[in-house]
Short mmCIF file of C-alpha atoms and ligand atoms in Angstrom, two decimals:
data_model
loop_
_atom_site.label_atom_id
_atom_site.label_comp_id
_atom_site.label_asym_id
_atom_site.label_seq_id
_atom_site.Cartn_x
_atom_site.Cartn_y
_atom_site.Cartn_z
CA MET A 175 16.46 3.52 18.92
CA LYS A 176 14.76 1.02 16.32
CA LYS A 177 16.39 -2.14 15.88
CA ASN A 178 16.98 -3.09 12.34
CA ASN A 179 15.08 -6.31 11.70
CA ASN A 180 11.73 -4.26 12.79
CA PHE A 181 9.97 -3.25 9.61
CA TYR A 182 7.21 -0.55 9.83
CA ILE A 183 5.25 -0.35 6.36
CA THR A 184 2.24 2.52 6.12
CA THR A 185 -0.05 2.79 3.29
CA PRO A 186 -2.25 6.38 3.07
CA ILE A 187 -5.28 6.42 5.10
CA TYR A 188 -8.24 6.53 2.78
CA TYR A 189 -10.78 9.07 2.63
CA THR A 190 -14.53 7.66 3.49
CA ASN A 191 -16.50 9.84 1.36
CA ALA A 192 -17.22 6.87 -0.95
CA PRO A 193 -16.49 3.01 -0.83
CA ILE A 194 -13.23 1.47 -1.25
CA HIS A 195 -11.79 2.37 -4.72
CA LEU A 196 -9.19 0.10 -6.60
CA GLY A 197 -6.53 2.25 -6.17
CA GLY A 198 -6.87 2.37 -2.56
CA ALA A 199 -6.97 -1.70 -2.88
CA TYR A 200 -3.82 -1.50 -4.93
CA THR A 201 -1.47 0.54 -2.48
CA THR A 202 -2.73 -1.84 0.73
CA ILE A 203 -2.09 -4.79 -1.27
CA ALA A 204 1.37 -3.87 -2.49
CA ALA A 205 2.08 -2.85 0.89
CA ASP A 206 0.48 -6.05 2.21
CA VAL A 207 2.93 -7.77 -0.21
CA LEU A 208 6.05 -5.60 0.85
CA ALA A 209 4.78 -6.80 4.87
CA ARG A 210 4.63 -10.16 4.15
CA TRP A 211 7.78 -10.46 1.92
CA HIS A 212 9.80 -9.15 5.17
CA LYS A 213 8.40 -11.49 7.36
CA LEU A 214 9.94 -14.27 5.32
CA LEU A 215 13.01 -12.61 5.54
CA GLY A 216 12.62 -13.20 9.01
CA GLU A 217 11.85 -9.87 10.47
CA ASN A 218 8.85 -8.17 12.99
CA VAL A 219 6.61 -6.35 10.82
CA PHE A 220 4.07 -4.02 11.50
CA LEU A 221 1.69 -2.63 8.78
CA LEU A 222 -0.47 0.47 9.17
CA THR A 223 -3.78 1.19 7.18
CA GLY A 224 -6.94 3.30 8.12
CA THR A 225 -9.23 5.97 7.21
CA ASP A 226 -8.99 9.36 7.06
CA GLU A 227 -12.76 10.47 8.34
CA HIS A 228 -12.42 14.44 8.58
CA GLY A 229 -12.92 17.40 6.70
CA GLN A 230 -15.21 19.16 4.48
CA LYS A 231 -15.29 16.79 1.82
CA ILE A 232 -16.79 14.14 3.91
CA GLN A 233 -18.92 16.71 5.34
CA GLU A 234 -20.63 17.64 2.46
CA ILE A 235 -21.35 14.21 1.17
CA ALA A 236 -23.04 12.87 4.80
CA GLU A 237 -25.25 16.34 4.62
CA GLN A 238 -26.15 15.21 1.19
CA ASN A 239 -27.42 11.66 2.61
CA ASN A 240 -29.00 13.63 5.40
CA GLN A 241 -26.91 11.48 7.84
CA LYS A 242 -24.37 13.03 10.48
CA PRO A 243 -20.60 12.38 9.32
CA LYS A 244 -19.99 9.77 12.00
CA GLU A 245 -23.11 7.56 10.76
CA PHE A 246 -22.03 7.84 7.41
CA VAL A 247 -18.09 6.89 8.18
CA ASP A 248 -18.80 4.40 10.42
CA LYS A 249 -20.75 2.77 7.58
CA ILE A 250 -18.06 3.02 4.86
CA VAL A 251 -15.75 2.10 7.57
CA ALA A 252 -17.08 -1.23 8.11
CA GLU A 253 -16.98 -1.65 4.34
CA PHE A 254 -13.56 -0.67 3.95
CA LYS A 255 -12.39 -3.28 6.96
CA GLU A 256 -14.53 -5.97 5.40
CA ALA A 257 -12.67 -5.40 1.85
CA PHE A 258 -9.32 -5.43 3.27
CA LYS A 259 -10.22 -8.78 5.13
CA MET A 260 -11.56 -10.45 2.01
CA LEU A 261 -8.24 -8.89 0.05
CA ASN A 262 -6.28 -10.74 2.77
CA ILE A 263 -4.32 -7.95 3.88
CA SER A 264 -2.12 -8.65 7.14
CA ASN A 265 -2.48 -4.84 8.79
CA ASN A 266 -1.36 -4.96 12.53
CA ASN A 267 -3.59 -2.21 13.39
CA PHE A 268 -6.58 -0.36 11.47
CA ILE A 269 -6.98 3.92 12.41
CA ARG A 270 -9.29 5.55 12.21
CA THR A 271 -9.20 9.21 12.18
CA THR A 272 -12.31 9.37 14.67
CA ASP A 273 -10.41 7.22 16.75
CA LYS A 274 -10.29 9.14 20.60
CA SER A 275 -7.09 8.44 20.96
CA HIS A 276 -5.83 9.65 17.44
CA GLU A 277 -7.72 12.92 18.16
CA GLU A 278 -5.86 13.30 21.39
CA GLU A 279 -2.28 12.58 19.87
CA VAL A 280 -3.41 15.13 17.26
CA LYS A 281 -3.96 17.63 20.07
CA LYS A 282 -0.93 17.29 21.58
CA LEU A 283 0.71 17.85 18.41
CA LEU A 284 -0.66 20.91 17.78
CA THR A 285 -0.13 22.22 21.39
CA LYS A 286 3.36 21.69 21.53
CA LEU A 287 4.08 23.20 17.94
CA TYR A 288 2.56 26.38 19.06
CA GLU A 289 4.12 26.32 22.06
CA LYS A 290 7.26 26.09 20.00
CA LYS A 291 5.83 29.37 17.72
CA LEU A 292 5.89 27.15 14.93
CA ILE A 293 2.12 28.10 14.83
CA TYR A 294 0.62 31.33 14.57
CA LYS A 295 -2.40 33.37 13.59
CA GLY A 296 -3.26 34.79 10.65
CA HIS A 297 -4.81 34.39 7.16
CA TYR A 298 -4.97 32.65 4.53
CA GLU A 299 -5.95 33.18 0.94
CA SER A 300 -5.78 30.63 -1.51
CA TYR A 301 -7.44 28.29 -4.01
CA TYR A 302 -8.91 25.24 -2.15
CA CYS A 303 -10.01 22.10 -4.16
CA VAL A 304 -12.16 20.25 -2.09
CA GLY A 305 -11.90 16.94 -4.11
CA CYS A 306 -8.72 17.06 -3.20
CA GLU A 307 -8.75 18.61 0.61
CA GLN A 308 -5.66 20.76 -0.83
CA TYR A 309 -4.64 23.89 -1.45
CA LEU A 310 -3.45 24.51 -5.44
CA THR A 311 -1.51 27.09 -6.53
CA LYS A 312 -2.98 29.40 -10.06
CA THR A 313 -0.34 27.30 -11.89
CA ASP A 314 -1.89 23.91 -10.91
CA LEU A 315 -5.16 25.16 -12.81
CA ILE A 316 -6.34 24.11 -15.69
CA ASP A 317 -9.37 26.54 -17.18
CA GLY A 318 -9.51 27.50 -13.66
CA LYS A 319 -10.48 24.17 -12.32
CA CYS A 320 -8.61 21.49 -10.91
CA PRO A 321 -7.64 19.08 -13.48
CA LEU A 322 -7.97 16.15 -11.00
CA HIS A 323 -11.38 16.57 -9.71
CA ASN A 324 -12.65 18.99 -12.60
CA ARG A 325 -13.98 21.42 -9.91
CA VAL A 326 -13.90 24.90 -9.51
CA PRO A 327 -11.74 25.69 -6.34
CA GLU A 328 -12.87 27.73 -3.87
CA LEU A 329 -10.93 31.28 -3.36
CA LYS A 330 -10.39 31.33 0.61
CA LYS A 331 -9.29 34.08 2.86
CA GLU A 332 -9.85 33.66 6.21
CA GLU A 333 -8.85 33.80 9.56
CA ALA A 334 -6.79 30.77 10.06
CA TYR A 335 -3.76 29.25 12.50
CA LEU A 336 -0.71 28.76 10.14
CA PHE A 337 2.20 26.45 10.47
CA LYS A 338 5.76 27.68 9.66
CA LEU A 339 6.62 25.71 7.17
CA SER A 340 8.87 28.23 5.47
CA ALA A 341 11.33 27.72 8.28
CA PHE A 342 11.71 23.70 6.89
CA GLN A 343 12.98 24.61 3.17
CA ASP A 344 16.56 24.52 3.86
CA LYS A 345 16.31 21.71 6.10
CA LEU A 346 13.96 19.43 3.92
CA LEU A 347 16.12 20.41 0.96
CA ASN A 348 19.39 19.08 2.74
CA LEU A 349 17.39 16.28 3.84
CA ILE A 350 16.25 14.96 0.86
CA LYS A 351 19.24 15.59 -1.66
CA THR A 352 21.38 13.64 1.13
CA GLU A 353 18.84 10.77 0.97
CA LYS A 354 18.40 11.06 4.75
CA TYR A 355 14.69 11.43 4.18
CA GLU A 356 14.59 9.12 0.84
CA ILE A 357 11.84 9.96 -1.83
CA LEU A 358 11.77 7.18 -4.53
CA PRO A 359 11.74 6.55 -7.59
CA LYS A 360 14.42 9.12 -8.25
CA GLU A 361 11.98 11.04 -10.95
CA ARG A 362 10.05 12.00 -7.79
CA ARG A 363 12.89 13.24 -5.72
CA LYS A 364 13.89 15.33 -8.47
CA GLU A 365 10.28 16.66 -8.78
CA ILE A 366 10.02 17.61 -5.03
CA LEU A 367 13.38 18.76 -4.87
CA THR A 368 12.30 21.63 -7.79
CA PHE A 369 9.16 22.00 -5.90
CA ILE A 370 11.29 22.79 -2.87
CA SER A 371 13.50 24.85 -4.44
CA GLY A 372 10.30 27.29 -5.69
CA GLY A 373 9.77 28.43 -1.97
CA LEU A 374 7.75 26.85 0.65
CA GLN A 375 4.92 28.67 2.04
CA ASP A 376 3.47 28.76 5.34
CA VAL A 377 0.38 26.60 5.50
CA SER A 378 -2.74 27.17 7.03
CA ILE A 379 -3.32 24.23 9.73
CA SER A 380 -6.89 25.35 10.92
CA ARG A 381 -10.53 25.92 9.67
CA LEU A 382 -13.01 28.10 10.98
CA LYS A 383 -15.56 25.82 13.03
CA GLU A 384 -18.59 27.99 11.32
CA LYS A 385 -17.54 26.28 8.22
CA ILE A 386 -16.14 23.35 8.89
CA ASN A 387 -17.13 21.39 12.33
CA TRP A 388 -15.98 18.11 11.03
CA GLY A 389 -12.97 17.68 12.59
CA ILE A 390 -10.80 17.85 16.00
CA GLU A 391 -10.81 21.47 17.75
CA LEU A 392 -7.58 23.38 17.78
CA PRO A 393 -6.88 22.87 21.40
CA PHE A 394 -5.65 26.45 21.87
CA ASP A 395 -8.63 28.08 20.14
CA LYS A 396 -12.16 26.56 20.17
CA LYS A 397 -13.36 28.52 17.19
CA HIS A 398 -11.22 26.11 15.05
CA THR A 399 -10.88 22.88 13.91
CA VAL A 400 -7.84 21.13 12.93
CA TRP A 401 -7.33 21.03 8.91
CA VAL A 402 -7.23 17.15 7.25
CA TRP A 403 -3.68 16.96 6.74
CA PRO A 404 -2.23 17.21 9.96
CA ASP A 405 -4.72 15.37 11.70
CA ALA A 406 -4.26 12.66 8.84
CA PHE A 407 -0.28 12.55 8.80
CA TRP A 408 -0.41 12.01 12.38
CA ASN A 409 -2.42 8.48 12.09
CA TYR A 410 1.18 6.91 11.56
CA ILE A 411 2.18 8.36 14.88
CA SER A 412 -1.18 7.41 16.67
CA GLY A 413 -1.59 4.12 14.57
CA LEU A 414 1.91 2.80 16.48
CA LYS A 415 0.67 4.03 20.16
CA GLN A 416 -2.92 2.76 19.76
CA THR A 417 -0.82 -0.68 20.00
CA GLY A 418 1.58 0.17 22.98
CA GLU A 419 3.90 2.85 23.72
CA SER A 420 6.50 -0.11 23.75
CA ASN A 421 5.60 -0.79 20.14
CA PHE A 422 5.85 2.89 19.15
CA ASP A 423 9.42 2.43 20.23
CA LYS A 424 9.95 -0.73 18.78
CA PHE A 425 8.78 0.70 15.26
CA TRP A 426 9.28 4.20 14.63
CA PRO A 427 10.14 5.60 12.40
CA PRO A 428 8.46 4.24 9.28
CA ASN A 429 10.71 2.07 7.14
CA VAL A 430 8.58 2.50 3.83
CA GLN A 431 5.51 4.55 3.22
CA LEU A 432 3.73 3.68 0.12
CA MET A 433 1.17 6.27 -1.98
CA ALA A 434 0.21 7.63 -5.18
CA LYS A 435 1.69 11.14 -7.17
CA ASP A 436 -1.31 12.77 -5.63
CA ILE A 437 -0.36 12.90 -2.36
CA ILE A 438 3.71 13.32 -2.35
CA ARG A 439 3.87 16.95 -2.25
CA VAL A 440 1.92 17.20 0.90
CA HIS A 441 4.00 13.93 2.30
CA ALA A 442 7.64 15.55 1.46
CA THR A 443 7.00 18.84 2.67
CA ILE A 444 3.90 19.26 5.81
CA TRP A 445 4.58 16.00 6.83
CA PRO A 446 8.03 15.94 7.77
CA ALA A 447 8.25 19.45 9.02
CA LEU A 448 5.90 18.37 11.48
CA LEU A 449 8.12 15.84 12.37
CA LEU A 450 10.91 17.55 12.71
CA GLY A 451 8.85 20.19 14.71
CA ALA A 452 7.65 18.05 16.83
CA GLY A 453 11.08 16.51 17.53
CA TYR A 454 10.34 13.10 15.93
CA GLU A 455 12.75 10.76 13.59
CA LEU A 456 11.87 10.87 9.81
CA PRO A 457 10.41 8.04 7.98
CA LYS A 458 13.16 6.31 5.94
CA THR A 459 11.72 6.10 2.46
CA LEU A 460 8.62 7.27 0.95
CA PHE A 461 7.91 4.89 -2.29
CA VAL A 462 5.21 6.81 -4.73
CA HIS A 463 3.84 4.29 -6.90
CA GLY A 464 1.91 4.97 -10.29
CA TYR A 465 -1.38 6.24 -11.08
CA PHE A 466 -3.53 3.61 -13.02
CA THR A 467 -6.48 4.72 -15.26
CA ILE A 468 -9.36 1.96 -16.23
CA GLY A 469 -9.26 0.82 -19.85
CA GLY A 470 -7.75 3.83 -20.50
CA GLN A 471 -9.64 6.58 -18.17
CA LYS A 472 -9.26 7.87 -15.08
CA MET A 473 -11.85 6.13 -12.65
CA SER A 474 -15.10 7.78 -12.39
CA LYS A 475 -18.78 7.56 -11.47
CA SER A 476 -19.75 9.69 -14.37
CA LEU A 477 -17.62 7.68 -16.85
CA GLY A 478 -19.23 4.83 -15.28
CA ASN A 479 -16.10 2.64 -15.37
CA VAL A 480 -15.46 2.58 -11.69
CA ILE A 481 -14.77 -1.16 -10.90
CA SER A 482 -15.11 -2.11 -7.01
CA PRO A 483 -12.29 -4.36 -5.73
CA ILE A 484 -14.76 -5.90 -3.64
CA TYR A 485 -16.99 -6.94 -6.98
CA LEU A 486 -13.66 -8.52 -8.22
CA THR A 487 -12.60 -10.30 -5.80
CA LYS A 488 -16.04 -11.77 -5.51
CA ARG A 489 -15.68 -12.60 -9.05
CA TYR A 490 -12.71 -13.84 -9.65
CA GLY A 491 -11.10 -14.60 -6.00
CA VAL A 492 -8.92 -12.70 -4.20
CA ASP A 493 -5.82 -13.82 -5.29
CA SER A 494 -6.91 -12.93 -8.93
CA VAL A 495 -6.89 -9.59 -7.95
CA ARG A 496 -3.90 -9.43 -5.84
CA TYR A 497 -1.88 -11.34 -8.31
CA TYR A 498 -3.32 -8.75 -11.62
CA LEU A 499 -2.79 -5.50 -10.15
CA ILE A 500 0.45 -6.63 -8.77
CA ARG A 501 1.68 -7.90 -12.24
CA ASN A 502 0.10 -5.86 -14.63
CA ILE A 503 1.67 -2.18 -13.35
CA SER A 504 5.10 -1.63 -13.19
CA PHE A 505 5.40 -0.85 -9.55
CA GLY A 506 6.26 3.28 -9.64
CA SER A 507 5.20 3.71 -12.62
CA ASP A 508 1.36 4.52 -14.30
CA GLY A 509 -0.57 1.95 -16.05
CA ASP A 510 -3.92 0.56 -17.23
CA VAL A 511 -6.18 -1.73 -15.66
CA SER A 512 -9.34 -3.76 -17.01
CA GLU A 513 -11.33 -6.42 -16.24
CA ASN A 514 -10.29 -8.15 -19.49
CA GLY A 515 -6.77 -7.82 -18.97
CA LEU A 516 -7.82 -9.18 -15.28
CA ILE A 517 -9.24 -12.67 -17.47
CA GLU A 518 -6.29 -12.87 -19.73
CA ARG A 519 -3.65 -12.84 -17.12
CA TYR A 520 -5.57 -15.35 -14.79
CA ASN A 521 -5.99 -17.43 -18.00
CA ASN A 522 -3.00 -17.23 -19.18
CA GLU A 523 -0.66 -17.23 -16.34
CA LEU A 524 -2.59 -18.15 -13.26
CA ALA A 525 -4.41 -21.17 -14.71
CA ASN A 526 -2.19 -22.01 -17.58
CA LYS A 527 1.05 -21.93 -15.96
CA LEU A 528 0.93 -22.26 -12.32
CA GLY A 529 -1.88 -24.23 -11.70
CA ASN A 530 -1.37 -26.71 -14.31
CA LEU A 531 2.28 -26.90 -13.10
CA VAL A 532 0.77 -28.21 -9.46
CA SER A 533 -2.14 -30.05 -11.16
CA ARG A 534 0.11 -32.10 -13.45
CA VAL A 535 2.66 -32.72 -11.31
CA THR A 536 0.74 -33.51 -8.02
CA SER A 537 -1.43 -36.11 -10.18
CA LEU A 538 1.67 -37.43 -11.61
CA ILE A 539 3.19 -37.74 -7.65
CA GLU A 540 -0.47 -39.20 -7.07
CA LYS A 541 0.21 -42.34 -9.07
CA ASN A 542 3.95 -42.40 -9.35
CA GLY A 543 5.07 -41.12 -6.09
CA ILE A 544 8.66 -39.56 -5.61
CA GLU A 545 12.46 -40.26 -4.47
CA LYS A 546 14.66 -37.79 -3.06
CA THR A 547 17.44 -36.39 -5.25
CA GLU A 548 19.44 -33.45 -5.56
CA ASN A 549 17.17 -31.07 -6.83
CA LYS A 550 19.10 -29.62 -9.63
CA LEU A 551 16.52 -27.67 -11.20
CA LEU A 552 16.15 -25.58 -8.43
CA LYS A 553 19.63 -23.69 -9.65
CA LYS A 554 17.58 -22.39 -12.33
CA LEU A 555 15.66 -20.45 -9.44
CA LYS A 556 16.97 -16.66 -9.66
CA LEU A 557 16.46 -16.14 -6.18
CA LYS A 558 19.27 -13.28 -6.13
CA GLU A 559 17.54 -11.28 -8.97
CA ILE A 560 14.33 -11.97 -6.89
CA GLU A 561 15.54 -10.17 -4.11
CA LYS A 562 16.93 -7.24 -5.26
CA TYR A 563 13.88 -7.07 -7.07
CA PHE A 564 12.44 -6.55 -3.90
CA GLU A 565 14.88 -4.55 -2.67
CA ASN A 566 14.08 -1.78 -4.98
CA TYR A 567 10.39 -2.07 -5.10
CA GLU A 568 9.76 -3.67 -8.57
CA LEU A 569 7.76 -5.66 -7.34
CA ASP A 570 6.21 -6.87 -10.77
CA LYS A 571 9.38 -7.95 -11.50
CA ALA A 572 10.00 -10.22 -8.61
CA LEU A 573 6.69 -11.64 -9.81
CA SER A 574 7.55 -12.02 -13.47
CA GLU A 575 10.77 -13.32 -12.45
CA ILE A 576 8.78 -15.99 -10.07
CA PHE A 577 6.88 -17.01 -12.96
CA ALA A 578 9.82 -17.67 -15.29
CA PHE A 579 10.80 -20.29 -13.05
CA VAL A 580 7.34 -21.98 -13.27
CA ASP A 581 7.71 -21.84 -16.85
CA VAL A 582 11.13 -23.95 -16.33
CA CYS A 583 9.29 -26.25 -14.24
CA ASN A 584 6.25 -26.84 -16.93
CA GLU A 585 9.30 -27.18 -19.90
CA TYR A 586 10.89 -29.64 -17.66
CA VAL A 587 7.91 -31.78 -17.38
CA GLN A 588 7.32 -31.39 -20.96
CA ASN A 589 11.12 -31.77 -22.42
CA ASN A 590 11.68 -34.81 -19.91
CA LYS A 591 8.02 -36.14 -20.97
CA LEU A 592 7.59 -37.20 -17.13
CA TRP A 593 4.38 -38.63 -17.66
CA GLU A 594 5.55 -41.40 -20.18
CA THR A 595 9.14 -42.16 -18.11
CA LYS A 596 7.44 -41.80 -14.45
CA ASP A 597 10.44 -40.84 -13.38
CA LYS A 598 10.04 -40.56 -9.48
CA LYS A 599 13.72 -38.44 -9.23
CA ALA A 600 12.55 -36.00 -11.51
CA LEU A 601 9.33 -35.81 -9.89
CA TYR A 602 10.74 -35.22 -6.30
CA GLU A 603 13.16 -32.08 -8.15
CA VAL A 604 9.74 -30.54 -9.77
CA ALA A 605 7.50 -30.86 -6.43
CA ASP A 606 10.71 -29.57 -4.39
CA SER A 607 10.98 -26.52 -6.98
CA ILE A 608 7.42 -26.28 -6.33
CA LYS A 609 7.39 -25.74 -2.62
CA ALA A 610 10.31 -22.54 -3.37
CA ILE A 611 7.58 -21.24 -6.03
CA ALA A 612 4.61 -21.60 -3.05
CA ILE A 613 7.31 -19.70 -0.89
CA LEU A 614 7.97 -17.16 -3.01
CA LEU A 615 4.55 -16.56 -4.55
CA TRP A 616 3.11 -15.88 -0.73
CA PRO A 617 3.55 -12.17 -0.12
CA PHE A 618 1.39 -11.99 -3.71
CA ILE A 619 -1.25 -14.84 -3.63
CA PRO A 620 -0.96 -16.08 0.13
CA ASP A 621 -4.04 -18.22 -0.48
CA THR A 622 -2.86 -20.31 -3.59
CA SER A 623 0.42 -20.82 -1.70
CA GLU A 624 -1.27 -22.13 1.70
CA LYS A 625 -3.07 -24.39 -0.23
CA ILE A 626 -0.21 -26.08 -2.14
CA ALA A 627 1.73 -25.93 0.88
CA LYS A 628 -1.25 -28.19 2.66
CA GLN A 629 -0.91 -30.08 -0.48
CA PHE A 630 2.95 -30.84 0.08
CA GLU A 631 2.44 -30.75 3.32
CA PHE A 632 5.06 -28.27 4.32
CA LYS A 633 4.71 -24.68 6.03
CA ILE A 634 5.51 -21.15 4.88
CA THR A 635 7.42 -19.82 7.67
CA SER A 636 11.12 -18.37 6.13
CA LEU A 637 12.74 -17.79 2.78
CA LYS A 638 15.26 -20.06 4.42
CA ASP A 639 12.64 -22.89 3.88
CA ILE A 640 13.44 -22.88 0.08
CA SER A 641 16.63 -24.57 0.25
CA LYS A 642 15.64 -27.20 3.19
CA PRO A 643 14.49 -30.55 0.87
CA LEU A 644 11.12 -31.62 0.79
CA ASN A 645 10.33 -34.22 3.01
CA GLU A 646 9.97 -37.46 0.77
CA LYS A 647 7.72 -39.20 2.84
CA VAL A 648 4.91 -36.54 2.23
CA LYS A 649 1.56 -37.77 1.08
CA ILE A 650 0.62 -35.78 -2.16
CA SER A 651 -2.32 -35.93 -3.71
CA LYS A 652 -3.99 -34.50 -6.62
CA GLY A 653 -6.40 -31.40 -4.83
CA GLU A 654 -8.82 -28.97 -6.21
CA ILE A 655 -7.96 -27.27 -9.50
CA LEU A 656 -6.15 -23.81 -8.29
CA PHE A 657 -7.68 -21.58 -11.13
CA LYS A 658 -10.39 -22.77 -13.03
CA LYS A 659 -10.35 -21.19 -16.25
CA ILE A 660 -12.88 -18.75 -17.41
N1 MSP B 109 -6.61 10.80 2.59
C1 MSP B 109 -6.11 10.77 2.01
C2 MSP B 109 -4.78 10.40 2.53
C3 MSP B 109 -3.98 10.61 3.75
S1 MSP B 109 -2.57 10.06 4.26
C4 MSP B 109 -1.98 10.89 5.66
C5 MSP B 109 -6.18 10.59 0.58
N2 MSP B 109 -6.94 9.47 0.52
S2 MSP B 109 -7.51 8.93 -1.07
O1 MSP B 109 -8.33 7.78 -0.45
O2 MSP B 109 -7.67 9.66 -1.94
O3 MSP B 109 -6.30 7.84 -1.44
C6 MSP B 109 -5.36 8.20 -1.96
C7 MSP B 109 -4.27 7.55 -2.41
O4 MSP B 109 -5.33 6.01 -2.68
C8 MSP B 109 -3.27 7.33 -3.69
O5 MSP B 109 -2.26 8.28 -2.82
C9 MSP B 109 -3.11 6.02 -3.65
O6 MSP B 109 -2.32 5.42 -2.70
C10 MSP B 109 -3.98 5.23 -3.76
N3 MSP B 109 -4.91 5.76 -5.17
C11 MSP B 109 -6.49 5.98 -5.38
N4 MSP B 109 -5.96 6.41 -6.61
C12 MSP B 109 -5.33 5.52 -7.30
C13 MSP B 109 -4.93 5.17 -8.63
N5 MSP B 109 -6.06 5.51 -9.79
N6 MSP B 109 -4.19 4.90 -9.08
C14 MSP B 109 -3.00 3.90 -8.05
N7 MSP B 109 -3.17 4.49 -6.41
C15 MSP B 109 -4.60 4.83 -6.55
O7 MSP B 109 -5.53 11.39 -0.60
#
């Protein structure tokens, strides 16, 4: 039985048909922010991310590149790992669906479901969009094409093994309605309830090997490979088990699984049904964040507006990218991002507000010193609100509230003309407040927070440290500029 102070959070595992996308970086950064916040709360945290490497889409692209699929994905996966390192993602494991141990877990799952007669042989006929790697219904199509990929789906009728998804319809409706399986934001939950009420059909979970051989072999029929989705879903299980069975017992089920709206239907239906079928406890919450556009348009190669998170990080620094993506998009809603928008927030918020506060205050303290006193300024920090925002996954609001306190501190320096009064007690208050700011910002911009912590000689370990006064003996000196204006 999972204990309360263990926190398991997952991201979707990303397709390896192309290099890492800003969208995937966004979800993973958001997951990292939540993971770090829970660490500050004193919880044991497990953050899982990884890559989804099988299926038709990847088989096709590898063929076009005259490469074996494994060769092709290995290169992309190395780039993903590098990107997550650059983005300071504190994941505890990186799962690949081509990992042997993962493949074994998937086979075990399918064998179990087959033995329980939840998988049976039949045929499947439907529109299949290779871009989505999902079946679409006629009503999903616009002008006969998948609206997301602008691609005519294939009409498929072939021998396949089907999973009895229909058998779980009522159970799922009930679990979602009663919030035992929570889907957030609430509008998404409504959408899903309507979708399931419309009827769930059994779903094909295998593909003929002669067509798609880049997949896990179906354990009870070697003519078939496993469809990408059951394979992919099982990462959430195998990714924990890879780090030891005891970790599985400790962390299962996930507290929250993040994703965008493109994959919520499958996550709200097939995924929990597989778990119920195999006898696993369900995740507590699925949180669906928004989908963003770039400069008002869908990110696409043909439009030439793809922005790589690696490019942005190299150019503007990791914390600028993390800050901008989280601050600019209301978490849970759609939004738009652009390079100019990043530069604007970087200059106006990171450089002019945070950077300026730290640099002014450290240089005043270097010259004048500090004297310990009660920090009345800290009373203006709305910590309860920030905690509430985190509980509600309102990451952008939490960040904005922390920055409201940065404003309060800047105004305090300004209004009290600390550069003239050289008031050591007032300087202590601001220094101690900067400590609180650095702790609170650590989930969002960990590098910057750690630089500040080093400058003010404290450690970032717990939220509780906000109320422990800064040691007045610290030797604070003006350090490097945190954010040089662009
Ligand atoms: N491999 C599947 C997921 C399997 S999980 C068991 C997949 N991969 S994906 O590479 O297409 O990633 C989709 C996810 O990337 C979205 O759900 C979202 O988390 C993120 N995003 C991709 N583009 C995005 C935006 N434009 N905006 C926000 N997030 C986006 O689907």
